[in-house]
Amino acid sequence: MVMCASTRGGGEEAYRNLYAHGTRNTLEAFSGTPVIFCSSTAVYGITDGRWITEEHNVYPSSGKNGLLIQAEQAVLAAGGTVVRLGALYGPGRCVLVSQYVTKGKALPGAMNRWLNYIHRDDAAAALHLLCTLREPPAGIYNLTDRTPMQMGEIYSYLSNLLGKPAPQPEPLPAEARRGFSNQRISCSRLLALGWEPLYPSFADGVHNVLEALEE
């Protein structure tokens, strides 16, 4: 069973209902069924740009991330698998690109901040691999592409590609929900299982996002 659900931008109470309570109820209802739980690399909460593996401690930067960790712990205690996804993107799904193309604006935050993306199709392929292995691997797996990119590097690439000026940096509001993390996530544990992303970096996969916007 793959537990891959979203609160659609909900607050802490939505996280508690979906992830803390929902995970507990699901594990009780389907006791003995191998479970893969989709979490987020946001739980690491690292801000100094270092490389992160599954062995690193987590530093939840919000109550919502703390609730994700509670759900992870329940799944791991039941012998399940936790997959921590980077920022999902693909056709029709990428705030960074849509903001830049339609408004010429950058996401709030420092331009030297490292971003960790995973293309929608590569995420689906990785989950399919985990589901079809003879023995479902327990433990934690990071699911990001091979090559983290700094935000300024991404905008420079898009600027050259589209012939548009790169956007000016946007300050990060004190109440911002995203934009504080600065970390490079390693996906080597998943690669060792035989998974290989079609889009090794955001620069490789962003073209079909742009094509979808043009359509």
PDB file of N, CA, C and O in Angstrom, residues 119-188:
ATOM      1  N   HIS A 119      11.070  15.159 -10.612  1.00  0.00           N
ATOM      2  CA  HIS A 119      10.034  15.205 -11.637  1.00  0.00           C
ATOM      3  C   HIS A 119       8.927  14.213 -11.301  1.00  0.00           C
ATOM      4  O   HIS A 119       9.188  13.117 -10.790  1.00  0.00           O
ATOM      5  N   ARG A 120       7.711  14.592 -11.588  1.00  0.00           N
ATOM      6  CA  ARG A 120       6.541  13.744 -11.336  1.00  0.00           C
ATOM      7  C   ARG A 120       6.719  12.325 -11.866  1.00  0.00           C
ATOM      8  O   ARG A 120       6.443  11.331 -11.172  1.00  0.00           O
ATOM      9  N   ASP A 121       7.220  12.182 -13.105  1.00  0.00           N
ATOM     10  CA  ASP A 121       7.363  10.862 -13.715  1.00  0.00           C
ATOM     11  C   ASP A 121       8.436  10.037 -13.018  1.00  0.00           C
ATOM     12  O   ASP A 121       8.298   8.816 -12.863  1.00  0.00           O
ATOM     13  N   ASP A 122       9.520  10.686 -12.588  1.00  0.00           N
ATOM     14  CA  ASP A 122      10.576   9.968 -11.875  1.00  0.00           C
ATOM     15  C   ASP A 122      10.105   9.536 -10.491  1.00  0.00           C
ATOM     16  O   ASP A 122      10.476   8.458 -10.006  1.00  0.00           O
ATOM     17  N   ALA A 123       9.287  10.358  -9.854  1.00  0.00           N
ATOM     18  CA  ALA A 123       8.739   9.980  -8.549  1.00  0.00           C
ATOM     19  C   ALA A 123       7.850   8.747  -8.689  1.00  0.00           C
ATOM     20  O   ALA A 123       7.935   7.799  -7.895  1.00  0.00           O
ATOM     21  N   ALA A 124       6.996   8.743  -9.704  1.00  0.00           N
ATOM     22  CA  ALA A 124       6.109   7.601  -9.927  1.00  0.00           C
ATOM     23  C   ALA A 124       6.916   6.332 -10.230  1.00  0.00           C
ATOM     24  O   ALA A 124       6.598   5.241  -9.737  1.00  0.00           O
ATOM     25  N   ALA A 125       7.979   6.469 -11.018  1.00  0.00           N
ATOM     26  CA  ALA A 125       8.810   5.312 -11.353  1.00  0.00           C
ATOM     27  C   ALA A 125       9.502   4.742 -10.120  1.00  0.00           C
ATOM     28  O   ALA A 125       9.615   3.521  -9.956  1.00  0.00           O
ATOM     29  N   ALA A 126       9.977   5.625  -9.233  1.00  0.00           N
ATOM     30  CA  ALA A 126      10.646   5.161  -8.017  1.00  0.00           C
ATOM     31  C   ALA A 126       9.665   4.423  -7.105  1.00  0.00           C
ATOM     32  O   ALA A 126       9.995   3.362  -6.549  1.00  0.00           O
ATOM     33  N   LEU A 127       8.465   4.957  -6.942  1.00  0.00           N
ATOM     34  CA  LEU A 127       7.468   4.290  -6.106  1.00  0.00           C
ATOM     35  C   LEU A 127       7.063   2.949  -6.718  1.00  0.00           C
ATOM     36  O   LEU A 127       6.857   1.957  -5.999  1.00  0.00           O
ATOM     37  N   HIS A 128       6.972   2.900  -8.045  1.00  0.00           N
ATOM     38  CA  HIS A 128       6.641   1.641  -8.712  1.00  0.00           C
ATOM     39  C   HIS A 128       7.726   0.601  -8.449  1.00  0.00           C
ATOM     40  O   HIS A 128       7.435  -0.578  -8.179  1.00  0.00           O
ATOM     41  N   LEU A 129       8.980   1.012  -8.502  1.00  0.00           N
ATOM     42  CA  LEU A 129      10.078   0.091  -8.213  1.00  0.00           C
ATOM     43  C   LEU A 129       9.968  -0.461  -6.799  1.00  0.00           C
ATOM     44  O   LEU A 129      10.089  -1.678  -6.578  1.00  0.00           O
ATOM     45  N   LEU A 130       9.729   0.409  -5.834  1.00  0.00           N
ATOM     46  CA  LEU A 130       9.625  -0.039  -4.446  1.00  0.00           C
ATOM     47  C   LEU A 130       8.461  -1.006  -4.261  1.00  0.00           C
ATOM     48  O   LEU A 130       8.542  -1.940  -3.461  1.00  0.00           O
ATOM     49  N   CYS A 131       7.390  -0.795  -5.012  1.00  0.00           N
ATOM     50  CA  CYS A 131       6.216  -1.668  -4.898  1.00  0.00           C
ATOM     51  C   CYS A 131       6.456  -3.043  -5.511  1.00  0.00           C
ATOM     52  O   CYS A 131       5.804  -4.025  -5.114  1.00  0.00           O
ATOM     53  N   THR A 132       7.344  -3.133  -6.484  1.00  0.00           N
ATOM     54  CA  THR A 132       7.491  -4.378  -7.237  1.00  0.00           C
ATOM     55  C   THR A 132       8.723  -5.187  -6.841  1.00  0.00           C
ATOM     56  O   THR A 132       8.942  -6.268  -7.383  1.00  0.00           O
ATOM     57  N   LEU A 133       9.527  -4.689  -5.919  1.00  0.00           N
ATOM     58  CA  LEU A 133      10.647  -5.490  -5.419  1.00  0.00           C
ATOM     59  C   LEU A 133      10.112  -6.717  -4.676  1.00  0.00           C
ATOM     60  O   LEU A 133       9.062  -6.653  -4.031  1.00  0.00           O
ATOM     61  N   ARG A 134      10.829  -7.823  -4.791  1.00  0.00           N
ATOM     62  CA  ARG A 134      10.375  -9.060  -4.150  1.00  0.00           C
ATOM     63  C   ARG A 134      10.187  -8.876  -2.650  1.00  0.00           C
ATOM     64  O   ARG A 134       9.219  -9.337  -2.058  1.00  0.00           O
ATOM     65  N   GLU A 135      11.131  -8.190  -2.015  1.00  0.00           N
ATOM     66  CA  GLU A 135      11.032  -7.895  -0.593  1.00  0.00           C
ATOM     67  C   GLU A 135      10.963  -6.380  -0.407  1.00  0.00           C
ATOM     68  O   GLU A 135      11.946  -5.689  -0.667  1.00  0.00           O
ATOM     69  N   PRO A 136       9.815  -5.833   0.004  1.00  0.00           N
ATOM     70  CA  PRO A 136       9.731  -4.371   0.190  1.00  0.00           C
ATOM     71  C   PRO A 136      10.792  -3.908   1.187  1.00  0.00           C
ATOM     72  O   PRO A 136      10.871  -4.432   2.300  1.00  0.00           O
ATOM     73  N   PRO A 137      11.638  -2.976   0.794  1.00  0.00           N
ATOM     74  CA  PRO A 137      12.716  -2.544   1.691  1.00  0.00           C
ATOM     75  C   PRO A 137      12.201  -1.614   2.783  1.00  0.00           C
ATOM     76  O   PRO A 137      11.589  -0.590   2.504  1.00  0.00           O
ATOM     77  N   ALA A 138      12.434  -1.985   4.030  1.00  0.00           N
ATOM     78  CA  ALA A 138      12.049  -1.127   5.138  1.00  0.00           C
ATOM     79  C   ALA A 138      13.075  -0.005   5.277  1.00  0.00           C
ATOM     80  O   ALA A 138      14.177  -0.067   4.737  1.00  0.00           O
ATOM     81  N   GLY A 139      12.694   1.043   5.996  1.00  0.00           N
ATOM     82  CA  GLY A 139      13.614   2.145   6.238  1.00  0.00           C
ATOM     83  C   GLY A 139      13.231   3.390   5.475  1.00  0.00           C
ATOM     84  O   GLY A 139      12.104   3.532   4.990  1.00  0.00           O
ATOM     85  N   ILE A 140      14.175   4.313   5.369  1.00  0.00           N
ATOM     86  CA  ILE A 140      13.937   5.634   4.788  1.00  0.00           C
ATOM     87  C   ILE A 140      14.702   5.769   3.478  1.00  0.00           C
ATOM     88  O   ILE A 140      15.864   5.356   3.374  1.00  0.00           O
ATOM     89  N   TYR A 141      14.050   6.372   2.485  1.00  0.00           N
ATOM     90  CA  TYR A 141      14.669   6.628   1.188  1.00  0.00           C
ATOM     91  C   TYR A 141      14.371   8.056   0.762  1.00  0.00           C
ATOM     92  O   TYR A 141      13.212   8.480   0.779  1.00  0.00           O
ATOM     93  N   ASN A 142      15.405   8.791   0.376  1.00  0.00           N
ATOM     94  CA  ASN A 142      15.218  10.126  -0.197  1.00  0.00           C
ATOM     95  C   ASN A 142      14.881   9.980  -1.675  1.00  0.00           C
ATOM     96  O   ASN A 142      15.529   9.211  -2.397  1.00  0.00           O
ATOM     97  N   LEU A 143      13.897  10.741  -2.125  1.00  0.00           N
ATOM     98  CA  LEU A 143      13.485  10.703  -3.523  1.00  0.00           C
ATOM     99  C   LEU A 143      13.604  12.105  -4.125  1.00  0.00           C
ATOM    100  O   LEU A 143      12.683  12.913  -4.071  1.00  0.00           O
ATOM    101  N   THR A 144      14.793  12.381  -4.646  1.00  0.00           N
ATOM    102  CA  THR A 144      15.068  13.633  -5.351  1.00  0.00           C
ATOM    103  C   THR A 144      15.857  13.282  -6.600  1.00  0.00           C
ATOM    104  O   THR A 144      16.280  12.140  -6.771  1.00  0.00           O
ATOM    105  N   ASP A 145      16.064  14.261  -7.484  1.00  0.00           N
ATOM    106  CA  ASP A 145      16.912  13.976  -8.633  1.00  0.00           C
ATOM    107  C   ASP A 145      18.373  13.958  -8.191  1.00  0.00           C
ATOM    108  O   ASP A 145      18.695  14.176  -7.019  1.00  0.00           O
ATOM    109  N   ARG A 146      19.265  13.712  -9.132  1.00  0.00           N
ATOM    110  CA  ARG A 146      20.676  13.549  -8.803  1.00  0.00           C
ATOM    111  C   ARG A 146      21.381  14.866  -8.487  1.00  0.00           C
ATOM    112  O   ARG A 146      22.405  14.875  -7.794  1.00  0.00           O
ATOM    113  N   THR A 147      20.847  15.988  -8.990  1.00  0.00           N
ATOM    114  CA  THR A 147      21.625  17.224  -9.025  1.00  0.00           C
ATOM    115  C   THR A 147      20.865  18.398  -8.421  1.00  0.00           C
ATOM    116  O   THR A 147      20.107  19.078  -9.135  1.00  0.00           O
ATOM    117  N   PRO A 148      21.037  18.660  -7.135  1.00  0.00           N
ATOM    118  CA  PRO A 148      20.434  19.880  -6.573  1.00  0.00           C
ATOM    119  C   PRO A 148      20.977  21.114  -7.298  1.00  0.00           C
ATOM    120  O   PRO A 148      22.110  21.117  -7.774  1.00  0.00           O
ATOM    121  N   MET A 149      20.147  22.151  -7.393  1.00  0.00           N
ATOM    122  CA  MET A 149      20.560  23.394  -8.038  1.00  0.00           C
ATOM    123  C   MET A 149      20.235  24.561  -7.114  1.00  0.00           C
ATOM    124  O   MET A 149      19.235  24.529  -6.388  1.00  0.00           O
ATOM    125  N   GLN A 150      21.079  25.591  -7.165  1.00  0.00           N
ATOM    126  CA  GLN A 150      20.773  26.796  -6.404  1.00  0.00           C
ATOM    127  C   GLN A 150      19.703  27.597  -7.144  1.00  0.00           C
ATOM    128  O   GLN A 150      19.617  27.569  -8.377  1.00  0.00           O
ATOM    129  N   MET A 151      18.891  28.320  -6.387  1.00  0.00           N
ATOM    130  CA  MET A 151      17.770  29.025  -6.992  1.00  0.00           C
ATOM    131  C   MET A 151      18.241  30.016  -8.056  1.00  0.00           C
ATOM    132  O   MET A 151      17.647  30.108  -9.138  1.00  0.00           O
ATOM    133  N   GLY A 152      19.314  30.743  -7.782  1.00  0.00           N
ATOM    134  CA  GLY A 152      19.845  31.675  -8.776  1.00  0.00           C
ATOM    135  C   GLY A 152      20.313  30.974 -10.034  1.00  0.00           C
ATOM    136  O   GLY A 152      20.172  31.503 -11.148  1.00  0.00           O
ATOM    137  N   GLU A 153      20.868  29.782  -9.889  1.00  0.00           N
ATOM    138  CA  GLU A 153      21.316  28.988 -11.028  1.00  0.00           C
ATOM    139  C   GLU A 153      20.133  28.581 -11.904  1.00  0.00           C
ATOM    140  O   GLU A 153      20.213  28.606 -13.136  1.00  0.00           O
ATOM    141  N   ILE A 154      19.032  28.231 -11.263  1.00  0.00           N
ATOM    142  CA  ILE A 154      17.829  27.864 -12.016  1.00  0.00           C
ATOM    143  C   ILE A 154      17.300  29.060 -12.806  1.00  0.00           C
ATOM    144  O   ILE A 154      16.973  28.950 -13.996  1.00  0.00           O
ATOM    145  N   TYR A 155      17.227  30.227 -12.155  1.00  0.00           N
ATOM    146  CA  TYR A 155      16.714  31.402 -12.864  1.00  0.00           C
ATOM    147  C   TYR A 155      17.647  31.832 -13.989  1.00  0.00           C
ATOM    148  O   TYR A 155      17.199  32.295 -15.034  1.00  0.00           O
ATOM    149  N   SER A 156      18.952  31.685 -13.786  1.00  0.00           N
ATOM    150  CA  SER A 156      19.897  32.005 -14.852  1.00  0.00           C
ATOM    151  C   SER A 156      19.697  31.076 -16.040  1.00  0.00           C
ATOM    152  O   SER A 156      19.722  31.508 -17.207  1.00  0.00           O
ATOM    153  N   TYR A 157      19.472  29.804 -15.770  1.00  0.00           N
ATOM    154  CA  TYR A 157      19.230  28.833 -16.846  1.00  0.00           C
ATOM    155  C   TYR A 157      17.946  29.183 -17.602  1.00  0.00           C
ATOM    156  O   TYR A 157      17.917  29.196 -18.846  1.00  0.00           O
ATOM    157  N   LEU A 158      16.876  29.474 -16.859  1.00  0.00           N
ATOM    158  CA  LEU A 158      15.610  29.824 -17.507  1.00  0.00           C
ATOM    159  C   LEU A 158      15.735  31.120 -18.289  1.00  0.00           C
ATOM    160  O   LEU A 158      15.154  31.268 -19.378  1.00  0.00           O
ATOM    161  N   SER A 159      16.480  32.078 -17.750  1.00  0.00           N
ATOM    162  CA  SER A 159      16.676  33.356 -18.428  1.00  0.00           C
ATOM    163  C   SER A 159      17.355  33.156 -19.782  1.00  0.00           C
ATOM    164  O   SER A 159      16.924  33.724 -20.800  1.00  0.00           O
ATOM    165  N   ASN A 160      18.410  32.358 -19.812  1.00  0.00           N
ATOM    166  CA  ASN A 160      19.105  32.083 -21.071  1.00  0.00           C
ATOM    167  C   ASN A 160      18.226  31.301 -22.033  1.00  0.00           C
ATOM    168  O   ASN A 160      18.258  31.526 -23.247  1.00  0.00           O
ATOM    169  N   LEU A 161      17.437  30.397 -21.500  1.00  0.00           N
ATOM    170  CA  LEU A 161      16.584  29.550 -22.336  1.00  0.00           C
ATOM    171  C   LEU A 161      15.460  30.351 -22.995  1.00  0.00           C
ATOM    172  O   LEU A 161      15.126  30.142 -24.167  1.00  0.00           O
ATOM    173  N   LEU A 162      14.883  31.286 -22.241  1.00  0.00           N
ATOM    174  CA  LEU A 162      13.702  32.010 -22.707  1.00  0.00           C
ATOM    175  C   LEU A 162      14.012  33.404 -23.242  1.00  0.00           C
ATOM    176  O   LEU A 162      13.133  34.056 -23.808  1.00  0.00           O
ATOM    177  N   GLY A 163      15.251  33.876 -23.029  1.00  0.00           N
ATOM    178  CA  GLY A 163      15.588  35.223 -23.461  1.00  0.00           C
ATOM    179  C   GLY A 163      14.891  36.296 -22.652  1.00  0.00           C
ATOM    180  O   GLY A 163      14.605  37.387 -23.152  1.00  0.00           O
ATOM    181  N   LYS A 164      14.625  36.003 -21.384  1.00  0.00           N
ATOM    182  CA  LYS A 164      13.990  36.954 -20.473  1.00  0.00           C
ATOM    183  C   LYS A 164      15.006  37.362 -19.421  1.00  0.00           C
ATOM    184  O   LYS A 164      15.877  36.572 -19.064  1.00  0.00           O
ATOM    185  N   PRO A 165      14.915  38.576 -18.891  1.00  0.00           N
ATOM    186  CA  PRO A 165      15.821  38.941 -17.792  1.00  0.00           C
ATOM    187  C   PRO A 165      15.541  38.089 -16.550  1.00  0.00           C
ATOM    188  O   PRO A 165      14.388  37.763 -16.262  1.00  0.00           O
ATOM    189  N   ALA A 166      16.595  37.744 -15.851  1.00  0.00           N
ATOM    190  CA  ALA A 166      16.425  36.989 -14.607  1.00  0.00           C
ATOM    191  C   ALA A 166      15.686  37.853 -13.583  1.00  0.00           C
ATOM    192  O   ALA A 166      15.874  39.072 -13.547  1.00  0.00           O
ATOM    193  N   PRO A 167      14.858  37.270 -12.745  1.00  0.00           N
ATOM    194  CA  PRO A 167      14.096  38.066 -11.779  1.00  0.00           C
ATOM    195  C   PRO A 167      14.980  38.576 -10.654  1.00  0.00           C
ATOM    196  O   PRO A 167      16.026  38.006 -10.354  1.00  0.00           O
ATOM    197  N   GLN A 168      14.542  39.650 -10.047  1.00  0.00           N
ATOM    198  CA  GLN A 168      15.232  40.186  -8.880  1.00  0.00           C
ATOM    199  C   GLN A 168      14.908  39.342  -7.648  1.00  0.00           C
ATOM    200  O   GLN A 168      13.813  38.780  -7.538  1.00  0.00           O
ATOM    201  N   PRO A 169      15.842  39.233  -6.712  1.00  0.00           N
ATOM    202  CA  PRO A 169      15.563  38.471  -5.486  1.00  0.00           C
ATOM    203  C   PRO A 169      14.363  39.053  -4.741  1.00  0.00           C
ATOM    204  O   PRO A 169      14.151  40.256  -4.728  1.00  0.00           O
ATOM    205  N   GLU A 170      13.599  38.163  -4.135  1.00  0.00           N
ATOM    206  CA  GLU A 170      12.446  38.560  -3.334  1.00  0.00           C
ATOM    207  C   GLU A 170      12.745  38.251  -1.865  1.00  0.00           C
ATOM    208  O   GLU A 170      13.173  37.144  -1.534  1.00  0.00           O
ATOM    209  N   PRO A 171      12.544  39.207  -0.960  1.00  0.00           N
ATOM    210  CA  PRO A 171      12.801  38.930   0.470  1.00  0.00           C
ATOM    211  C   PRO A 171      11.850  37.872   0.987  1.00  0.00           C
ATOM    212  O   PRO A 171      10.726  37.714   0.497  1.00  0.00           O
ATOM    213  N   LEU A 172      12.313  37.156   1.974  1.00  0.00           N
ATOM    214  CA  LEU A 172      11.512  36.095   2.577  1.00  0.00           C
ATOM    215  C   LEU A 172      10.719  36.671   3.746  1.00  0.00           C
ATOM    216  O   LEU A 172      11.306  37.105   4.741  1.00  0.00           O
ATOM    217  N   PRO A 173       9.381  36.712   3.664  1.00  0.00           N
ATOM    218  CA  PRO A 173       8.583  37.247   4.774  1.00  0.00           C
ATOM    219  C   PRO A 173       8.785  36.430   6.041  1.00  0.00           C
ATOM    220  O   PRO A 173       9.020  35.213   5.985  1.00  0.00           O
ATOM    221  N   ALA A 174       8.674  37.082   7.171  1.00  0.00           N
ATOM    222  CA  ALA A 174       8.871  36.397   8.457  1.00  0.00           C
ATOM    223  C   ALA A 174       7.862  35.269   8.647  1.00  0.00           C
ATOM    224  O   ALA A 174       8.152  34.259   9.284  1.00  0.00           O
ATOM    225  N   GLU A 175       6.659  35.428   8.068  1.00  0.00           N
ATOM    226  CA  GLU A 175       5.620  34.416   8.254  1.00  0.00           C
ATOM    227  C   GLU A 175       5.622  33.355   7.159  1.00  0.00           C
ATOM    228  O   GLU A 175       4.715  32.526   7.078  1.00  0.00           O
ATOM    229  N   ALA A 176       6.642  33.365   6.300  1.00  0.00           N
ATOM    230  CA  ALA A 176       6.684  32.431   5.174  1.00  0.00           C
ATOM    231  C   ALA A 176       6.677  30.991   5.658  1.00  0.00           C
ATOM    232  O   ALA A 176       7.318  30.640   6.651  1.00  0.00           O
ATOM    233  N   ARG A 177       5.950  30.130   4.923  1.00  0.00           N
ATOM    234  CA  ARG A 177       5.897  28.716   5.272  1.00  0.00           C
ATOM    235  C   ARG A 177       7.037  27.944   4.608  1.00  0.00           C
ATOM    236  O   ARG A 177       7.397  26.869   5.048  1.00  0.00           O
ATOM    237  N   ARG A 178       7.577  28.475   3.511  1.00  0.00           N
ATOM    238  CA  ARG A 178       8.647  27.800   2.804  1.00  0.00           C
ATOM    239  C   ARG A 178       9.778  28.794   2.558  1.00  0.00           C
ATOM    240  O   ARG A 178       9.604  29.987   2.664  1.00  0.00           O
ATOM    241  N   GLY A 179      10.942  28.254   2.207  1.00  0.00           N
ATOM    242  CA  GLY A 179      12.034  29.124   1.816  1.00  0.00           C
ATOM    243  C   GLY A 179      13.168  29.209   2.795  1.00  0.00           C
ATOM    244  O   GLY A 179      14.163  29.879   2.525  1.00  0.00           O
ATOM    245  N   PHE A 180      13.046  28.535   3.948  1.00  0.00           N
ATOM    246  CA  PHE A 180      14.099  28.606   4.951  1.00  0.00           C
ATOM    247  C   PHE A 180      15.153  27.518   4.759  1.00  0.00           C
ATOM    248  O   PHE A 180      16.309  27.702   5.097  1.00  0.00           O
ATOM    249  N   SER A 181      14.744  26.366   4.255  1.00  0.00           N
ATOM    250  CA  SER A 181      15.687  25.252   4.144  1.00  0.00           C
ATOM    251  C   SER A 181      16.731  25.536   3.067  1.00  0.00           C
ATOM    252  O   SER A 181      16.477  26.231   2.088  1.00  0.00           O
ATOM    253  N   ASN A 182      17.923  25.010   3.292  1.00  0.00           N
ATOM    254  CA  ASN A 182      19.031  25.159   2.345  1.00  0.00           C
ATOM    255  C   ASN A 182      19.887  23.910   2.501  1.00  0.00           C
ATOM    256  O   ASN A 182      20.758  23.844   3.355  1.00  0.00           O
ATOM    257  N   GLN A 183      19.593  22.903   1.668  1.00  0.00           N
ATOM    258  CA  GLN A 183      20.206  21.605   1.841  1.00  0.00           C
ATOM    259  C   GLN A 183      20.303  20.897   0.499  1.00  0.00           C
ATOM    260  O   GLN A 183      19.539  21.178  -0.414  1.00  0.00           O
ATOM    261  N   ARG A 184      21.280  20.009   0.399  1.00  0.00           N
ATOM    262  CA  ARG A 184      21.449  19.198  -0.811  1.00  0.00           C
ATOM    263  C   ARG A 184      21.171  17.746  -0.440  1.00  0.00           C
ATOM    264  O   ARG A 184      21.886  17.167   0.373  1.00  0.00           O
ATOM    265  N   ILE A 185      20.139  17.193  -1.040  1.00  0.00           N
ATOM    266  CA  ILE A 185      19.668  15.869  -0.666  1.00  0.00           C
ATOM    267  C   ILE A 185      20.290  14.807  -1.575  1.00  0.00           C
ATOM    268  O   ILE A 185      20.233  14.918  -2.802  1.00  0.00           O
ATOM    269  N   SER A 186      20.846  13.778  -0.965  1.00  0.00           N
ATOM    270  CA  SER A 186      21.406  12.657  -1.713  1.00  0.00           C
ATOM    271  C   SER A 186      20.344  11.580  -1.923  1.00  0.00           C
ATOM    272  O   SER A 186      19.638  11.201  -0.982  1.00  0.00           O
ATOM    273  N   CYS A 187      20.249  11.075  -3.155  1.00  0.00           N
ATOM    274  CA  CYS A 187      19.315   9.987  -3.464  1.00  0.00           C
ATOM    275  C   CYS A 187      20.069   8.675  -3.697  1.00  0.00           C
ATOM    276  O   CYS A 187      19.548   7.758  -4.341  1.00  0.00           O
ATOM    277  N   SER A 188      21.296   8.575  -3.196  1.00  0.00           N
ATOM    278  CA  SER A 188      22.152   7.421  -3.514  1.00  0.00           C
ATOM    279  C   SER A 188      21.563   6.102  -3.028  1.00  0.00           C
ATOM    280  O   SER A 188      21.762   5.064  -3.666  1.00  0.00           O
TER     281      SER A 188
END
